[in-house]
Coordinates of C-alpha atoms (C1' of nucleotides) in Angstrom, one line a residue:
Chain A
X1 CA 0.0 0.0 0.0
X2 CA 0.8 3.5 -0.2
X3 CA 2.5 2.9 -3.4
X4 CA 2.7 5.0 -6.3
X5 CA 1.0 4.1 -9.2
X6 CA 3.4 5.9 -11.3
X7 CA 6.0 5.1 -13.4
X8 CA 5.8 2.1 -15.3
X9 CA 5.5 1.8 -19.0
X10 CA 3.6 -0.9 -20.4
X11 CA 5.7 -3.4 -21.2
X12 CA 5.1 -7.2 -21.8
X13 CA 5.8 -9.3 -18.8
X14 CA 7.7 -12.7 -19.0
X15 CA 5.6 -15.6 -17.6
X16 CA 6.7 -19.2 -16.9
X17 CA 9.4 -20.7 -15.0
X18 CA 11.8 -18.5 -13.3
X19 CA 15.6 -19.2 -14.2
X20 CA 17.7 -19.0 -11.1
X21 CA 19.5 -15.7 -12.6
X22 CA 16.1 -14.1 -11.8
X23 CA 15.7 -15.7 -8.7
X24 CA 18.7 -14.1 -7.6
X25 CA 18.3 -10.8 -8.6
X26 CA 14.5 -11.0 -7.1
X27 CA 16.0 -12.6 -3.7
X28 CA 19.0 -9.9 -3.3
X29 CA 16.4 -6.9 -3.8
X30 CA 14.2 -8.1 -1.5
X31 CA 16.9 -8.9 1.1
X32 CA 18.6 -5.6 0.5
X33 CA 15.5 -3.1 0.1
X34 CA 12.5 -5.1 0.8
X35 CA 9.4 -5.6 -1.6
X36 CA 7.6 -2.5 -0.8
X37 CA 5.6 -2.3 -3.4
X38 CA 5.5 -5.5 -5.5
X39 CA 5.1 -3.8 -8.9
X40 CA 8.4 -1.8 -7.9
X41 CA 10.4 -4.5 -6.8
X42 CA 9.7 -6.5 -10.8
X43 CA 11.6 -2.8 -12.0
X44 CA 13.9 -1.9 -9.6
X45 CA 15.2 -5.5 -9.6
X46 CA 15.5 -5.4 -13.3
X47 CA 13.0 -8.1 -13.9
X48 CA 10.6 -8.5 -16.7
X49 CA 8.2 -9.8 -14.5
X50 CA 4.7 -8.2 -12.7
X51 CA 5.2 -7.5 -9.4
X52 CA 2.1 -10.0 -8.6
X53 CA 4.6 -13.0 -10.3
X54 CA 7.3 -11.5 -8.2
X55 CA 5.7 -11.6 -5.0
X56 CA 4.6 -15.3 -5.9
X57 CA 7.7 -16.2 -6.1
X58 CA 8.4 -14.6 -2.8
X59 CA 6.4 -16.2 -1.0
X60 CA 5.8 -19.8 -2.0
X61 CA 9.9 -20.2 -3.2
X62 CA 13.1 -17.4 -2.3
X63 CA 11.6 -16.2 1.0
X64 CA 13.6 -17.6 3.6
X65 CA 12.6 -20.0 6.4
X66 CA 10.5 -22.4 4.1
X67 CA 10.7 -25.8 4.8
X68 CA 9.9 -27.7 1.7
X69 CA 10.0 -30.9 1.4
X70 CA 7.5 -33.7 2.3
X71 CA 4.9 -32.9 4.7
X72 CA 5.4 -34.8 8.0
X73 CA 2.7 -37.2 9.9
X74 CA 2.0 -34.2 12.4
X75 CA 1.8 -32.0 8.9
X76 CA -0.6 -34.1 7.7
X77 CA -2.7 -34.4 10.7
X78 CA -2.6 -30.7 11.0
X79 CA -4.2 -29.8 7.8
X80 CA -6.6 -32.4 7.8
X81 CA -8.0 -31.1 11.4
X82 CA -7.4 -27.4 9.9
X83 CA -9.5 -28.1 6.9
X84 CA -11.9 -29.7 8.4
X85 CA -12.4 -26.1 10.6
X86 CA -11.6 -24.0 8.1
X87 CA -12.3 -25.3 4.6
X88 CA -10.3 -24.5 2.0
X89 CA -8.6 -21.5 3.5
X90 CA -5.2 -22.4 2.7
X91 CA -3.9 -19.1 3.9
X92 CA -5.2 -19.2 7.3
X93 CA -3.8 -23.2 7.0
X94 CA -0.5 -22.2 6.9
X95 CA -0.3 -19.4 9.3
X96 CA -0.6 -23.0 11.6
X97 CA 2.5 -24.6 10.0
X98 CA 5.9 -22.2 9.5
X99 CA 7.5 -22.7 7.0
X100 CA 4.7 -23.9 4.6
X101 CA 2.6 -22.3 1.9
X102 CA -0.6 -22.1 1.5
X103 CA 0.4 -23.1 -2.1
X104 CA 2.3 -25.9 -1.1
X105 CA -1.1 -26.7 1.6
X106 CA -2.9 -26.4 -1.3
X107 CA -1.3 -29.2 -4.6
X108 CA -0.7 -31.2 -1.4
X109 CA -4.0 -31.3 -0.5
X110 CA -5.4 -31.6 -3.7
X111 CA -2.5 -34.3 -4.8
X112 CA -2.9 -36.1 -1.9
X113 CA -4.7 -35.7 1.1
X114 CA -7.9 -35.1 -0.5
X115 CA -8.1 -38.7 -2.4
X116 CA -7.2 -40.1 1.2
X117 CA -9.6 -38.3 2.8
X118 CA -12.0 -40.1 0.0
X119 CA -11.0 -43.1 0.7
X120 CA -11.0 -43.6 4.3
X121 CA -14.4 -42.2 4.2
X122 CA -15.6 -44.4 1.8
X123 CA -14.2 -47.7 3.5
X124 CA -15.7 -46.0 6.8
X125 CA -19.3 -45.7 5.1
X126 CA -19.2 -49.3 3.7
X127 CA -18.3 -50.4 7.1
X128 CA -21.2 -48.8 8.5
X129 CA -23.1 -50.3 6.2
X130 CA -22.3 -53.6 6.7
X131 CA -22.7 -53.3 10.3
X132 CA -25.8 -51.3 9.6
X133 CA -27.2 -54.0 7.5
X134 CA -26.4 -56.9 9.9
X135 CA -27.5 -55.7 13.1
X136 CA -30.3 -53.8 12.2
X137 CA -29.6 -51.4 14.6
X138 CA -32.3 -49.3 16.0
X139 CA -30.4 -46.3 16.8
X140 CA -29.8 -43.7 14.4
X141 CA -26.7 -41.9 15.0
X142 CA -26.2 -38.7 13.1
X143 CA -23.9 -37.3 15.8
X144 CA -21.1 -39.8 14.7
X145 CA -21.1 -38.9 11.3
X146 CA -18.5 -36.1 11.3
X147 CA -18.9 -34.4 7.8
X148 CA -15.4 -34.1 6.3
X149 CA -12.2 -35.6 7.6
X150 CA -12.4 -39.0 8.9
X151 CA -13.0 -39.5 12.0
X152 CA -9.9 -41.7 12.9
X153 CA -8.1 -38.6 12.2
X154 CA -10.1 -36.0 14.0
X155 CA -10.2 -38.5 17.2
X156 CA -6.2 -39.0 17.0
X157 CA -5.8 -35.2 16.8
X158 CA -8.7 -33.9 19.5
X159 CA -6.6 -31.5 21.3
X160 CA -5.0 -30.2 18.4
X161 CA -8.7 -29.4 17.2
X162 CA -9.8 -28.0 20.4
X163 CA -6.9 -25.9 20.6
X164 CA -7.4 -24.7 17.2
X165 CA -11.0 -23.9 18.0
X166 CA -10.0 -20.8 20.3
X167 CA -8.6 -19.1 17.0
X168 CA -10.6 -20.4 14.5
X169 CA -13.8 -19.0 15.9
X170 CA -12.1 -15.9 17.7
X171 CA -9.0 -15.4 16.1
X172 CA -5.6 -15.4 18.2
X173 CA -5.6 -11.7 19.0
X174 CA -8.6 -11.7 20.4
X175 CA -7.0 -14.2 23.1
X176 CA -4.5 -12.0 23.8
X177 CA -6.6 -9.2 24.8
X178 CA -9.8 -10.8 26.0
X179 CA -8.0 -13.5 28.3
X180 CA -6.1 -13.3 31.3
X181 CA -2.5 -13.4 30.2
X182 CA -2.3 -16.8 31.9
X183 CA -4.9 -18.1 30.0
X184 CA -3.5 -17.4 26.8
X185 CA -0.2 -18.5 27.9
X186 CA -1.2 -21.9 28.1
X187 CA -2.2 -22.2 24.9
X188 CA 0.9 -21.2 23.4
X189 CA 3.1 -23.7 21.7
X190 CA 6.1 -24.1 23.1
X191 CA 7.4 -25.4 20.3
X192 CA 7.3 -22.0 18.8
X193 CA 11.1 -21.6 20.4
X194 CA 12.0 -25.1 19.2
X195 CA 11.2 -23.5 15.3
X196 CA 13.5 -20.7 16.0
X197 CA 16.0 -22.6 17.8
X198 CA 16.4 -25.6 15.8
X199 CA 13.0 -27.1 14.3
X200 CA 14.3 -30.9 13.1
X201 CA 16.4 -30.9 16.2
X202 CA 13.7 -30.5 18.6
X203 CA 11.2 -32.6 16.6
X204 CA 13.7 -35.6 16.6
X205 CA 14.2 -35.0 20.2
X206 CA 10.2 -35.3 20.4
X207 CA 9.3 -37.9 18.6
X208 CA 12.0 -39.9 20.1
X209 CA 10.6 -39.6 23.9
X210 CA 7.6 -41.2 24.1
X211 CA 4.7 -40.1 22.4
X212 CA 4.9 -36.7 24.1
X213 CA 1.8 -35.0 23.3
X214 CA 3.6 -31.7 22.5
X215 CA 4.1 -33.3 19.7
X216 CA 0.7 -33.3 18.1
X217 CA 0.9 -29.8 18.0
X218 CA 3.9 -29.2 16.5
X219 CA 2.8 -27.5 13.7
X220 CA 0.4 -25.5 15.5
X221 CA 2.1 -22.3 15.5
X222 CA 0.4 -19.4 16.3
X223 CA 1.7 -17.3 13.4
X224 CA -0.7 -14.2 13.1
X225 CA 0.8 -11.1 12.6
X226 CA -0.9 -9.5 15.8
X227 CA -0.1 -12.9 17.8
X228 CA 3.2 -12.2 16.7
X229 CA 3.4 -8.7 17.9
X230 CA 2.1 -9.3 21.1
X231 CA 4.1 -12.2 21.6
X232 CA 7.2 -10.6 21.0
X233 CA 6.2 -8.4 23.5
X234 CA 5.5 -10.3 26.2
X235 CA 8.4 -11.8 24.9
X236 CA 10.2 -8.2 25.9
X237 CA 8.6 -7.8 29.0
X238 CA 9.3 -11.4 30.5
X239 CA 12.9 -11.4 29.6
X240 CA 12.8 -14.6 27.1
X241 CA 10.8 -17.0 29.7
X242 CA 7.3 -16.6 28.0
X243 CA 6.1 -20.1 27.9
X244 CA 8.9 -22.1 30.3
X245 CA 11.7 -24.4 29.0
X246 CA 13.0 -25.3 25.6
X247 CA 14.6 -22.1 24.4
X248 CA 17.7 -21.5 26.7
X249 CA 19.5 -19.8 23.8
X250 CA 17.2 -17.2 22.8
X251 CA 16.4 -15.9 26.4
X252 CA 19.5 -13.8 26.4
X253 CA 21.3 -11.8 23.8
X254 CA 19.7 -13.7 21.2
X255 CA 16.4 -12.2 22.1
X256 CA 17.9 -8.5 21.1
X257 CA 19.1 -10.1 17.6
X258 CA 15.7 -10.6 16.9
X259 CA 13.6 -7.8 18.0
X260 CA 15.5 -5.2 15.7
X261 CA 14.9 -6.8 12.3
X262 CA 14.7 -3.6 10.8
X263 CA 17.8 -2.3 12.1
X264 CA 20.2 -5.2 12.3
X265 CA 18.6 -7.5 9.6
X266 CA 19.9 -5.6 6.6
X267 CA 23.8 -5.7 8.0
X268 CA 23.9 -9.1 9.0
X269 CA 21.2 -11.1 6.5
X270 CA 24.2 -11.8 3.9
X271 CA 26.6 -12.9 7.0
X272 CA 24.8 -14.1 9.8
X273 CA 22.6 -17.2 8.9
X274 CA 21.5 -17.6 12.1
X275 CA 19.5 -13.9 11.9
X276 CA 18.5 -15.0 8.4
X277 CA 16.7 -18.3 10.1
X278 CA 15.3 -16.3 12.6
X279 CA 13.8 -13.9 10.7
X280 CA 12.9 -16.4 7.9
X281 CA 10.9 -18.4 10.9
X282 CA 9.3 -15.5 12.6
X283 CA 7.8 -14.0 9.6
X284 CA 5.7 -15.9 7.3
X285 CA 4.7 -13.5 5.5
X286 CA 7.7 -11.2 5.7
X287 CA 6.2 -7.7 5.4
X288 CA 7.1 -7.2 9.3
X289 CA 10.5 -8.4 8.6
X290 CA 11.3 -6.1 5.5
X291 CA 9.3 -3.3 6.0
Chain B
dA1 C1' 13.3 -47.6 -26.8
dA2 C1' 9.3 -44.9 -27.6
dA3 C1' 4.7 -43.6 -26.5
dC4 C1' 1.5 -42.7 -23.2
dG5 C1' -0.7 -41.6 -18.8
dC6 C1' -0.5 -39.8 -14.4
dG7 C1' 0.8 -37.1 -10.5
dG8 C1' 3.2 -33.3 -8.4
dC9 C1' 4.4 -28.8 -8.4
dA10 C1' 5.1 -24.0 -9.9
dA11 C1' 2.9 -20.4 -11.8
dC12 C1' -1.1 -17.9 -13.7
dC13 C1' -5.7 -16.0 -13.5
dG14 C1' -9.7 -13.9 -11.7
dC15 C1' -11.9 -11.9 -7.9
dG16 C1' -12.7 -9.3 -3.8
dG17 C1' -11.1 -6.1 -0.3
dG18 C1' -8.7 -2.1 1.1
dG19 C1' -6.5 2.3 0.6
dG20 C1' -5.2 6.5 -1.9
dC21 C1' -6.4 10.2 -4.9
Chain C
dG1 C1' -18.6 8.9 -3.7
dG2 C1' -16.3 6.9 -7.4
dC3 C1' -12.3 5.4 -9.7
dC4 C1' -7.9 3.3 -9.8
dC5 C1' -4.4 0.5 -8.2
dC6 C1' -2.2 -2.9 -5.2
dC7 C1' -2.4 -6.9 -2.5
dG8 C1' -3.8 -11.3 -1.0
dC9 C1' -6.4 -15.4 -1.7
dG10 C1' -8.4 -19.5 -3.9
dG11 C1' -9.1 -22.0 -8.1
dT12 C1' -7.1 -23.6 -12.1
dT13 C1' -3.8 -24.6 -15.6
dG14 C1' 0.3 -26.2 -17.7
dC15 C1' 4.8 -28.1 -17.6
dC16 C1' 7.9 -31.7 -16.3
dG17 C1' 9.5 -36.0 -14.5
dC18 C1' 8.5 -40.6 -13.6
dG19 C1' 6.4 -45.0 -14.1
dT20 C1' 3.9 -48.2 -17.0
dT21 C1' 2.8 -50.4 -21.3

DNA sequence: AAACGCGGCAACCGCGGGGGC
DNA sequence: GGCCCCCGCGGTTGCCGCGTT
């Protein structure tokens, strides 16, 4: 917003794949200016591109923090729980996994995750019908007939669902102003530190121990902009402890590497790939980070 | 070895919302 | 208030690689 329209001759845009020379020149721009405005960026980067393709390209490939990749079991679970909530809003979907986009939500849903949804429902409803037929049941039971996802699925990720409900029906920010602070705090993810810190690490570490239930909500990150304001602030204001344990190395200087993106990002992005993580995990969709 | 079909993924397109002029 | 532009989102398309025949 606030960007000129000025300045831009029409010219014909290149479509198609981008080579890795423009991927470059795309990825340095952004790193060194920001995007601004998107339509800018596609000239000032000397690309033949719209800014639209440019910040496409952004976002589901160069920006950095992106996973990639197969989707994990947790992944998985998460999206079918999410979309069973939310439908097919595969933006809001990958607020609730870092380091995914909604694009990639998306072709793996429809690839994938859709056809299995299919076709556990289907074996589920000729089950039921066998049953149905044999012991001519006098009960109706409409109330276990969950609509979409299976309900295998939905009962091995309950508390993943309910604590998804709190934002799905009154969004995260809400939380943090409506609830007592305590309240909130104990819905947030610890594993939010164990992204920044290291994410494969700490999963490994997880999945290892015992069928900790941390676990199933790995991937439920709270990732909203406003959560993420607020959180850094409480961040600020309790010293690095907000929400106990797993992040010894942030609570101290690390902490003041982070919270200055816009100051310390531009010096250090090119050397420091441990600010370039950060930043790359703390801002999905980078406009706080660049800005 | 070539042809064909299929699936996955990257990118495009169209639309709606929001903000500036 | 209306127009224009940008942004973001969801749906769709098209390319490419791989497996099968």
């Amino acid at each position: 917003m606030g960007c000129k329209h000025a300045d831009k001759p029409k010219q014909k845009h290149k479509k198609g794949l981008w080579s890795p020379d423009e991927d470059l020149k795309l990825k340095s721009y952004i790193l060194k200016h920001g995007h601004g405005c998107w339509s800018s960026v596609a000239v000032n980067a000397g690309l033949q591109r719209n800014g639209k393709s440019c910040r496409l390209r952004w976002i589901n490939y160069l920006r950095p923090g992106l996973k990639r990749g197969m989707f994990s079991v947790e992944e998985e679970e998460t999206i079918l729980t999410l979309h069973g909530m939310l439908g097919n809003k595969w933006a809001q979907m990958a607020q609730h996994m870092p380091g995914r986009t909604d694009n990639e939500i998306k072709n793996y849903w429809h690839s994938y995750l859709k056809k299995k949804v299919a076709k556990i429902g289907e074996t589920e409803a000729q089950a039921k019908a066998e049953k149905s037929s044999s012991a001519s049941c006098l009960e109706s039971s409409p109330s276990s007939m969950k609509s979409n996802p299976p309900t295998s699925t939905i009962e091995s990720t309950e508390q993943l669902e309910s604590s998804l409900m709190s934002d799905a029906e009154q969004s995260v920010s809400q939380c943090q102003m409506d609830l007592p602070r305590e309240a909130c705090r104990s819905n947030l993810p610890r594993v939010l530190f164990a992204e920044w810190l290291s994410l494969d690490q700490f999963r490994d570490q997880n999945c290892e121990s015992s069928g900790n239930p941390v676990v199933a909500t790995n991937n439920l990150v709270y990732y909203n902009s406003d959560f993420q304001d607020s959180f850094m602030h409480d961040l600020l204001l309790n010293e690095g402890t907000f929400g106990g344990g797993n992040h010894q190395g942030l609570s101290n200087g690390a902490v003041d590497d982070i919270l200055p993106p816009a100051l310390k990002f531009e010096d250090q992005i090119l050397e420091n790939s441990f600010v370039d993580f950060i930043n790359g995990r703390f801002s999905l969709t980078s406009d706080d980070l660049y800005l």
